[in-house]
Tab-separated table of C-alpha atoms and ligand atoms in Angstrom:
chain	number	residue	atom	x	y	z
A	1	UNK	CA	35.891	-108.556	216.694
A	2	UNK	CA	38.222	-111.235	214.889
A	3	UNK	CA	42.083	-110.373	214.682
A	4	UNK	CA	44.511	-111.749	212.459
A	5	UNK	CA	46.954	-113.088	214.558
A	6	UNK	CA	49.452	-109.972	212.526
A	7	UNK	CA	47.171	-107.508	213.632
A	8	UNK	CA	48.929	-107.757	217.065
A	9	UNK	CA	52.025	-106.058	218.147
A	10	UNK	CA	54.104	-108.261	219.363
A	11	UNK	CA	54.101	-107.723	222.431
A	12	UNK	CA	50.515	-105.384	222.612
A	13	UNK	CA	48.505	-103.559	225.270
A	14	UNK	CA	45.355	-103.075	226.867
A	15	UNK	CA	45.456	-99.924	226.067
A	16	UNK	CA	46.127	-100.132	222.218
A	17	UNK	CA	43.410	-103.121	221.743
A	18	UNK	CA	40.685	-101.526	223.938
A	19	UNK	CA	41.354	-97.856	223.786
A	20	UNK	CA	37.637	-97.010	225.387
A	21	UNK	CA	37.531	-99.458	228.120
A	22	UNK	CA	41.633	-99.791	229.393
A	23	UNK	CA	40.592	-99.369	232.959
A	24	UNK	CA	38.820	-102.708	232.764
A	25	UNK	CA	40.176	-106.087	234.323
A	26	UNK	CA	41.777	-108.264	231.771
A	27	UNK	CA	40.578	-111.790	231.103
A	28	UNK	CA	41.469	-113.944	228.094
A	29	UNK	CA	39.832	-117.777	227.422
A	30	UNK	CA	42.140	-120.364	226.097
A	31	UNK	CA	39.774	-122.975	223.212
A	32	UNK	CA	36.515	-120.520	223.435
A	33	UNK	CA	34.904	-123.294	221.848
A	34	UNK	CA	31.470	-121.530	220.193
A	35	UNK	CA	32.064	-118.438	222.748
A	36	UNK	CA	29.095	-119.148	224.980
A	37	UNK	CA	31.089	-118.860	227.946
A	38	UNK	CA	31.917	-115.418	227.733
A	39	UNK	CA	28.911	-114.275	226.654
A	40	UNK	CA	27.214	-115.605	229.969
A	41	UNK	CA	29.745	-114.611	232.160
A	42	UNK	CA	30.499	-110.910	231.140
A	43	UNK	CA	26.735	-110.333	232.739
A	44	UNK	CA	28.492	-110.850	236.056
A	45	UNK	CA	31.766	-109.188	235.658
A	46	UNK	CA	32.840	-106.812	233.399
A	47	UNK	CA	36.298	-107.189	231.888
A	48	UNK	CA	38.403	-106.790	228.471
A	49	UNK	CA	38.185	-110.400	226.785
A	50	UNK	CA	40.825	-111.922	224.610
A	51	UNK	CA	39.679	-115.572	223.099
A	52	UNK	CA	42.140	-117.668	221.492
A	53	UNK	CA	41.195	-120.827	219.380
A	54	UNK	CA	42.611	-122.637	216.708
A	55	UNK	CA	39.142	-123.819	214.901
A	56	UNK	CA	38.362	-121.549	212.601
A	57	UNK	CA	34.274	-122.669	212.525
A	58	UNK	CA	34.427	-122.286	216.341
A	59	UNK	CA	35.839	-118.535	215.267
A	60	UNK	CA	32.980	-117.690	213.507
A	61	UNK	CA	30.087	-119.426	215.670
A	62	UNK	CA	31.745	-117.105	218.662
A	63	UNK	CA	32.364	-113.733	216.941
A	64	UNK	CA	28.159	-114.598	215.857
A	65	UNK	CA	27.391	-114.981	219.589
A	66	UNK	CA	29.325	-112.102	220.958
A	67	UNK	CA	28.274	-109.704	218.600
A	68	UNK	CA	24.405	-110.652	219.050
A	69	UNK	CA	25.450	-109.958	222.841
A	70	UNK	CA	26.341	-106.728	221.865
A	71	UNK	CA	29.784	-107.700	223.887
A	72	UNK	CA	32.669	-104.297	221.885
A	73	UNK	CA	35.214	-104.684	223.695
A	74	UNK	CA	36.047	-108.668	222.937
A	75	UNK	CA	39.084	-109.692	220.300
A	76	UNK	CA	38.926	-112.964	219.069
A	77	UNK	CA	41.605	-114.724	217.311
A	78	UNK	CA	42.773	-118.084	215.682
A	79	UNK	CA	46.484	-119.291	217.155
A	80	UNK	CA	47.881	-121.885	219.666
A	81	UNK	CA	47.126	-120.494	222.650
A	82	UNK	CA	50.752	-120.734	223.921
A	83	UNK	CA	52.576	-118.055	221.030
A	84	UNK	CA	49.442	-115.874	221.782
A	85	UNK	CA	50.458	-115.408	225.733
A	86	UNK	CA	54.043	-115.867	225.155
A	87	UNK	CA	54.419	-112.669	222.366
A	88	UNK	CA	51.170	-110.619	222.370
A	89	UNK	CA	50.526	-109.976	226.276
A	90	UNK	CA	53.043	-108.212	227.825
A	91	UNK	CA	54.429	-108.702	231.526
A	92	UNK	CA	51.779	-108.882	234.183
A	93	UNK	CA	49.114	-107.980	232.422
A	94	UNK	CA	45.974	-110.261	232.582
A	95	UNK	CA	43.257	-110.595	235.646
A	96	UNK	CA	42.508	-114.041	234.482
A	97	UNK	CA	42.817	-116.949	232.425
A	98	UNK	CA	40.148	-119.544	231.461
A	99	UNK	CA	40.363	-123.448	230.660
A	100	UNK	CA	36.758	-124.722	230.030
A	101	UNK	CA	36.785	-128.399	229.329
A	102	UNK	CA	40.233	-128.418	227.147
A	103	UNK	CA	41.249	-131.268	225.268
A	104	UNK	CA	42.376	-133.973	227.266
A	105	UNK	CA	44.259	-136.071	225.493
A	106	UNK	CA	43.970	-139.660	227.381
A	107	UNK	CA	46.476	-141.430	225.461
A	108	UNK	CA	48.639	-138.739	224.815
A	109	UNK	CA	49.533	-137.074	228.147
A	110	UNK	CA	52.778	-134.717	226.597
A	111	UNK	CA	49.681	-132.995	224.322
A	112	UNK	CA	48.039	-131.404	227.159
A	113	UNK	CA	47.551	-127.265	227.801
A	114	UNK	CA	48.158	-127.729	231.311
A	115	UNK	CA	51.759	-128.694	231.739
A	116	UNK	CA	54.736	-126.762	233.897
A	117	UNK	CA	56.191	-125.188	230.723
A	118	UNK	CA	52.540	-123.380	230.207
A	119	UNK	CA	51.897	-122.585	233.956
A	120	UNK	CA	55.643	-120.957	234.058
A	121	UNK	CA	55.253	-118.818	231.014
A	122	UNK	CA	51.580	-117.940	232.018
A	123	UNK	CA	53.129	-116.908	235.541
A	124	UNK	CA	54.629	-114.143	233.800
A	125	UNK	CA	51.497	-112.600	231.750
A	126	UNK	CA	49.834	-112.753	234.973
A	127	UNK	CA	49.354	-109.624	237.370
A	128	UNK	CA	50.478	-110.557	240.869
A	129	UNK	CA	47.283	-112.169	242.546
A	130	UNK	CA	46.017	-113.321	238.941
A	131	UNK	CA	44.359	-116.268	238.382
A	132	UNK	CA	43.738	-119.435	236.081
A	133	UNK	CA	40.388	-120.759	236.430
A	134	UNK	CA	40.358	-124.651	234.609
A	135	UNK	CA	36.815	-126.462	234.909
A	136	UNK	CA	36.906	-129.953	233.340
A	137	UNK	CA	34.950	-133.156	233.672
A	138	UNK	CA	37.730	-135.253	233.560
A	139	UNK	CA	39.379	-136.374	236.181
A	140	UNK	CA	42.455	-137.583	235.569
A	141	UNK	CA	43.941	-134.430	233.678
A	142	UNK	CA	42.372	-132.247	237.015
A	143	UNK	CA	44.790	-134.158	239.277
A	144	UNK	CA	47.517	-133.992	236.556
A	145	UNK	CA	47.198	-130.319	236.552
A	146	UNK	CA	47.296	-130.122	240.106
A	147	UNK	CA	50.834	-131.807	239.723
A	148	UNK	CA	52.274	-129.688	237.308
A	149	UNK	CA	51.045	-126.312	238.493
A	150	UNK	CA	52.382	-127.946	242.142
A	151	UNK	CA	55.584	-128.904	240.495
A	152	UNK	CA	55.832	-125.402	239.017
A	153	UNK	CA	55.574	-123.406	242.982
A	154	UNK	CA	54.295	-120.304	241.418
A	155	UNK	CA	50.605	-120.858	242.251
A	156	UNK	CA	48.308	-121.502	245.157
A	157	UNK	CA	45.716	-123.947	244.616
A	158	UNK	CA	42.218	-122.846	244.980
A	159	UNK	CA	39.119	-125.694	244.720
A	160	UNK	CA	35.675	-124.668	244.687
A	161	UNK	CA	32.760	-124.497	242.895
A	162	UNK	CA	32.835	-123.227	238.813
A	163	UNK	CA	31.397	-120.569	237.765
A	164	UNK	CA	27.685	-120.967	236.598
A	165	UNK	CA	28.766	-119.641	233.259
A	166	UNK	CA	31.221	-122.937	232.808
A	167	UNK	CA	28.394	-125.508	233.510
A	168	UNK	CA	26.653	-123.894	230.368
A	169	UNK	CA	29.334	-124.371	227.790
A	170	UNK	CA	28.700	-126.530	224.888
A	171	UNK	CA	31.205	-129.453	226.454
A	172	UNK	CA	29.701	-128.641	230.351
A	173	UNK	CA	26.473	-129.546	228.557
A	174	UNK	CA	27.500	-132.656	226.826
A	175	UNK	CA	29.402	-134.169	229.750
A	176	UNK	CA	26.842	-133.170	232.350
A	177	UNK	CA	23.931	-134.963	230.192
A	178	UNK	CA	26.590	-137.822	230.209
A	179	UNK	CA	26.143	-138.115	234.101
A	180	UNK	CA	29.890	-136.977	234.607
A	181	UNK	CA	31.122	-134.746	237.248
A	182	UNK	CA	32.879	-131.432	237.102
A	183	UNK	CA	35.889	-129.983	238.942
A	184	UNK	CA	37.198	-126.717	238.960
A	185	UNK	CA	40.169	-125.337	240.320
A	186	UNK	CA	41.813	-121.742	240.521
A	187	UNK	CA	45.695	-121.172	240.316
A	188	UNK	CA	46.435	-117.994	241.940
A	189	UNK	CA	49.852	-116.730	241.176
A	190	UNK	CA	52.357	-116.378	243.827
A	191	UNK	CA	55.650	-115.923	242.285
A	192	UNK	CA	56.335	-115.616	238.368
A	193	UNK	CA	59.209	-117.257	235.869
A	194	UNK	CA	60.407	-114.707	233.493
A	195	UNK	CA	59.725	-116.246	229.952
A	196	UNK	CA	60.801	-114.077	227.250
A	197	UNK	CA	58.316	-112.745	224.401
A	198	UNK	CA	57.699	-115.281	221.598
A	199	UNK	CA	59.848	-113.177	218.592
A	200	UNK	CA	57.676	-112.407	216.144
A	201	UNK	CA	59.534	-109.516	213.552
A	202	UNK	CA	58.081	-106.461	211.577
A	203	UNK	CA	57.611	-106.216	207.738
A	204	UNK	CA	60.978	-103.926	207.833
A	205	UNK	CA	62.730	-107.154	208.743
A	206	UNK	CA	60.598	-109.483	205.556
A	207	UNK	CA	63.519	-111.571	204.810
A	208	UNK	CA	64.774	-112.178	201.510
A	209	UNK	CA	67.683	-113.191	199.325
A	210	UNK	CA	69.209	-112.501	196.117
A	211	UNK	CA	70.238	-114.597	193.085
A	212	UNK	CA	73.268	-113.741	191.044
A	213	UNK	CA	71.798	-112.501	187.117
A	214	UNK	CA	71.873	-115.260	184.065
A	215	UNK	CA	70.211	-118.082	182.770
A	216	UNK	CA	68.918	-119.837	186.300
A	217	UNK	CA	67.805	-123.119	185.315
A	218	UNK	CA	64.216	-124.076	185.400
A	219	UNK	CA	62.190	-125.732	187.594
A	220	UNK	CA	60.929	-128.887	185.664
A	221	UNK	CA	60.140	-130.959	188.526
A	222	UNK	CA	59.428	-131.279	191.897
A	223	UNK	CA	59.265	-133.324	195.260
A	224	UNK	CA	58.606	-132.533	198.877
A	225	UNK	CA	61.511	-131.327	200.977
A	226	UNK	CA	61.532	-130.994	204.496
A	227	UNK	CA	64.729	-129.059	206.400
A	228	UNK	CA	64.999	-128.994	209.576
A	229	UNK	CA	66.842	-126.609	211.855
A	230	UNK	CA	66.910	-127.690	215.640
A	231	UNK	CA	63.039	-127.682	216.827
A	232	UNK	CA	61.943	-125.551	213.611
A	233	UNK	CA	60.806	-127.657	210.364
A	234	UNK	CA	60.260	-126.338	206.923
A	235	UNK	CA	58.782	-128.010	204.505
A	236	UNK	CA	58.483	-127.145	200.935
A	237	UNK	CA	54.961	-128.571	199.895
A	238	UNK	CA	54.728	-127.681	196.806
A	239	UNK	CA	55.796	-125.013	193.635
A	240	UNK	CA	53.770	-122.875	190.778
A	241	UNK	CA	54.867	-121.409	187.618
A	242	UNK	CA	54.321	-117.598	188.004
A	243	UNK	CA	52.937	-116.886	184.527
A	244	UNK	CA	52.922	-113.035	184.693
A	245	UNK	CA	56.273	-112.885	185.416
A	246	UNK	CA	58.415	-116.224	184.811
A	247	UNK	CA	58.934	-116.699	188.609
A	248	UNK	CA	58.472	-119.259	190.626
A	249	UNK	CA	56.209	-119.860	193.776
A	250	UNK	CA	56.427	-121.828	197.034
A	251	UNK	CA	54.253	-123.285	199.323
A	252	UNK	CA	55.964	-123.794	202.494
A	253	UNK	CA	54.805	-125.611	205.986
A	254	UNK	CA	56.461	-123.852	208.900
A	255	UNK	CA	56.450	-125.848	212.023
A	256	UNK	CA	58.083	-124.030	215.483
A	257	UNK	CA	57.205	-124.259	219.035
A	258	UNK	CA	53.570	-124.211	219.015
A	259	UNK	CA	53.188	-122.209	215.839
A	260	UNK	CA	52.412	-123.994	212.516
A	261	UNK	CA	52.027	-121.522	209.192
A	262	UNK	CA	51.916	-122.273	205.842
A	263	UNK	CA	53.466	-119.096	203.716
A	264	UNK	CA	53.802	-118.537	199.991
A	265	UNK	CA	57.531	-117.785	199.015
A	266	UNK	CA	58.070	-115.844	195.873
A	267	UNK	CA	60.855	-116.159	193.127
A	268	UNK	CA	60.509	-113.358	190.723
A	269	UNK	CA	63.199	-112.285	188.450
A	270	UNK	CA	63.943	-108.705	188.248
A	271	UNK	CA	64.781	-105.976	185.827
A	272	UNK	CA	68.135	-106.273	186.435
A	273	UNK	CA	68.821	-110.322	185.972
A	274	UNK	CA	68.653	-111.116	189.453
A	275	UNK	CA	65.959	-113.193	190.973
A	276	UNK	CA	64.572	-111.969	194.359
A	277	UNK	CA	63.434	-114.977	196.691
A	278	UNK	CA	61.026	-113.277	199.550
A	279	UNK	CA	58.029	-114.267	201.453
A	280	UNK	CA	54.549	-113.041	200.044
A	281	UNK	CA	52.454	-111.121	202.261
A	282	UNK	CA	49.505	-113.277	200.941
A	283	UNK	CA	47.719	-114.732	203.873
A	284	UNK	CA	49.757	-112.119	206.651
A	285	UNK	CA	51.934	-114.699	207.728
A	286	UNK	CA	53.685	-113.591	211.515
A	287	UNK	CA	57.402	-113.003	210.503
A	288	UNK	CA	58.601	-115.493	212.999
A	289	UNK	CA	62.368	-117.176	212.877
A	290	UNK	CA	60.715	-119.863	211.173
A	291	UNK	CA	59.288	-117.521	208.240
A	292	UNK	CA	62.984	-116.228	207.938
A	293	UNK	CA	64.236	-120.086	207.866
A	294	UNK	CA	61.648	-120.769	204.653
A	295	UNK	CA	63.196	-118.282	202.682
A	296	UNK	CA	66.292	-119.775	203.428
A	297	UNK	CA	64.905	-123.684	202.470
A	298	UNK	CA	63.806	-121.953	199.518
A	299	UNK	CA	66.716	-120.177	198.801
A	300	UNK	CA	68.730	-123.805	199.807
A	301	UNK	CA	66.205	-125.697	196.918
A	302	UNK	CA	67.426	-123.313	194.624
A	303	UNK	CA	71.298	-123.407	194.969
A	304	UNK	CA	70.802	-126.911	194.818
A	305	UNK	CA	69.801	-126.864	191.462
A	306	UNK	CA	72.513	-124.978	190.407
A	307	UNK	CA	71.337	-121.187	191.231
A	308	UNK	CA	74.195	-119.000	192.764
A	309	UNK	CA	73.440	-116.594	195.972
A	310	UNK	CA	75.105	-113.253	196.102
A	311	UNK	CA	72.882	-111.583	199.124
A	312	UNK	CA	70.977	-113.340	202.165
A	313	UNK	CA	68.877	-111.461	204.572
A	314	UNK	CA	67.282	-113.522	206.684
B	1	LIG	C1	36.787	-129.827	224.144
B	1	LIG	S1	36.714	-128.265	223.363
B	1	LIG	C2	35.984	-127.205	224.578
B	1	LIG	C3	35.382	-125.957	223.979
B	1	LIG	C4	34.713	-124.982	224.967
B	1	LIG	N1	35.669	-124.451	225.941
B	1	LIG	C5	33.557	-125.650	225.674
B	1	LIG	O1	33.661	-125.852	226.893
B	1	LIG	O2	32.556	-125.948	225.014
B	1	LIG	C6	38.429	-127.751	223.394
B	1	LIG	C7	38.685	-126.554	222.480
B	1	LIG	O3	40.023	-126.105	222.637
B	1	LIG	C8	40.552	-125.741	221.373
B	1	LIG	N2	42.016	-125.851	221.497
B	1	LIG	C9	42.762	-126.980	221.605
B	1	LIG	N3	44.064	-126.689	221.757
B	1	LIG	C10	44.155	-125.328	221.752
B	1	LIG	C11	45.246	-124.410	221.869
B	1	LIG	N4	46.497	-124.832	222.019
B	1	LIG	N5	44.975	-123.093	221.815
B	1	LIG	C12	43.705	-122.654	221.646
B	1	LIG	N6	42.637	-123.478	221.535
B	1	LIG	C13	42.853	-124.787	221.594
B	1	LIG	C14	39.900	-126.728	220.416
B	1	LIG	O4	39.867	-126.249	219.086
B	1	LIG	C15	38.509	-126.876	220.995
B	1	LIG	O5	37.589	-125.959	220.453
C-alpha cells in the first residue's frame, strides 16, 4: 500500500499503520529500489515492512511486486529516508533496518546514507538489540561505514554473510554479473542518542497571513526569488493569475534538512478587501517549518511591492 508521506502522524505507530498484525517485528528498507528484496525475504521472516524511496517509478514497480506477493501488511512511501525515521517512527520502535546497495557517492563522500548523524538518530528508532543490516558491493563506503557507525559507539559491529534475499536485488544482480564482491555488515544497537522528532504540524496550524483591504497593486511581472533562513531555503519559482477569483498563485521550492517540497501558495482576496496569503492543500504538502517560512517569502514578495500586512500566522 503507497502512503502519502501526510498520511502519517507525525510521529505514528505500529499499531495505527498495521492494526491486524501489531504483534509483528518491525522492519523498514531504506531505497527499496523495485521492492524485490522484501518480497523474497518476508518468505523467511515475517514482519511489518515500511519502504522508503524517493523514485517515484521505483514506487510503483514495488507496490506492483508486493501486491502480486500478496504481501497486506507493507506501507510504501516516497521521502528522504532521514525525515521518515526522524518524525514518523517513534522511540524504539523498529526490529530492523535495511541498506541494500545504497548510493555510494565516490566523489562525493558528505552525500552518503551512512554517516554518524544517520546512525545517531537511527539509534533512537531502534528497539534495544535492533539492528541495521547494509549489504553493498562497494568497498570503500563498507569500511567508511564501519568508521562512522565506530565513531558513533552506539553499535556493535556484526560481519557475516547477507541474507540470500540481498544477493537477488536488482543492484546484487548487476554488480554480481560485474564480477564484484559483496559485504554485509549488521549494526546492533548498544546505546541510543536521543534525536528529537522531525516537526512536522497539523492542518489546525496551516499558516497564513493577512493583507490590509484596498487597491493592492498587481502583479505585472516576475523573477525568481530565493530567501533563505539559516539551513531552510525558499524559493519562489514561479506565479499564476487566479482567473476565478483575481488572486494570485505561487509556486514555491522548499528546501530543509533532508526534505525538499514544492507547495502552491494562494493569494485570494476576500469579501471583505483583505487578501488571505495561505498554503494550498493541493499536492498534501507536510506542514513543516519550512511550509510556514513560504508563506512568509510569499507574504515578504508581497510587502515588497507595496502590499501592507496587518496579521501573520506562521
Ligand atoms: C543503487 S539503488 C539500490 C536499489 C535497491 N536497494 C537494489 O538493491 O536494487 C539506491 C536506491 O536508493 C534510493 N535512495 C537514495 N537516497 C535515498 C534516501 N535518502 N532515502 C530513500 N531512498 C533513497 C534511490 O532512489 C535508489 O533507488
Amino acid at each position: 500500500m503507497i502512503f502519502k508521506p501526510s498520511d502519517f502522524r507525525f510521529p505514528d505507530s505500529k499499531e495505527h499503520l498495521y492494526p491486524e498484525t501489531p504483534e509483528l517485528p518491525w522492519h523498514l528498507e531504506v531505497g527499496f529500489g523495485d521492492g524485490r528484496f522484501w518480497v523474497q525475504h518476508a518468505r523467511t521472516e515475517a514482519a511489518n515492512y515500511l519502504g522508503v524511496e524517493i523514485s517515484g517509478v521505483s514506487l510503483l514497480k514495488a507496490e506492483k511486486k508486493l501486491q502480486d506477493a500478496g504481501l497486506k501488511n507493507a506501507i510504501l512511501t516516497k521521502l528522504h529516508a532521514e525525515p521518515l525515521i526522524q518524525g514518523v517512527v517513534p522511540k524504539q520502535a523498529l526490529d530492523r533496518i535495511y541498506v541494500n546497495f545504497p548510493d555510494p557517492w565516490p566523489k562525493h563522500e558528505h552525500n552518503r546514507l551512512l554517516q554518524v548523524p544517520f546512525f545517531e538518530m537511527a539509534s533512537g528508532r531502534l528497539k534495544a538489540g535492533g539492528e541495521i543490516w547494509f549489504t553493498t558491493d562497494h568497498e570503500e563506503y563498507f569500511q567508511f561505514a564501519l568508521e562512522e557507525a565506530r565513531k558513533s559507539g552506539l553499535y556493535d559491529l556484526i560481519e557475516c554473510a547477507p541474507p540470500e534475499a540481498a544477493l537477488q536485488t536488482k543492484y546484487a544482480l548487476k554488480w554480481q554479473d560485474l564480477g564484484f564482491d559483496v559485504f554485509h555488515v549488521r549494526f546492533r544497537v548498544k546505546g541510543f542518542k536521543n534525536v528529537p522528532p522531525y516537526q512536522v504540524f497539523t492542518e489546525d496550524d496551516m499558516p497564513h497571513s493577512i493583507l490590509v483591504a484596498g487597491e493592492n497593486p498587481a502583479i505585472t511581472e516576475f523573477q525568481k526569488a530565493v530567501y533563505r533562513y539559516g539551513n531552510r531555503t525558499v524559493i519562489l519559482l514561479d506565479v499564476f493569475k487566479n482567473l476565478r477569483n483575481e488572486g494570485y498563485v505561487f509556486l514555491a521550492h522548499i528546501e530543509e534538512e533532508h526534505l525538499t517540497q514544492e507547495i502552491l501558495v494562494q493569494v485570494t482576496p476576500r469579501e471583505d478587501g483583505t487578501t488571505l496569503v495561505k498554503t494550498a492543500k493541493f499536492g498534501s504538502p507536510l506542514i513543516t517549518e519550512g511550509v510556514k517560512l513560504a508563506v512568509r517569502s510569499v507574504t515578504t514578495y508581497l510587502q515588497e511591492r507595496g502590499y501592507q500586512v496587518t496579521h501573520t500566522a506562521y
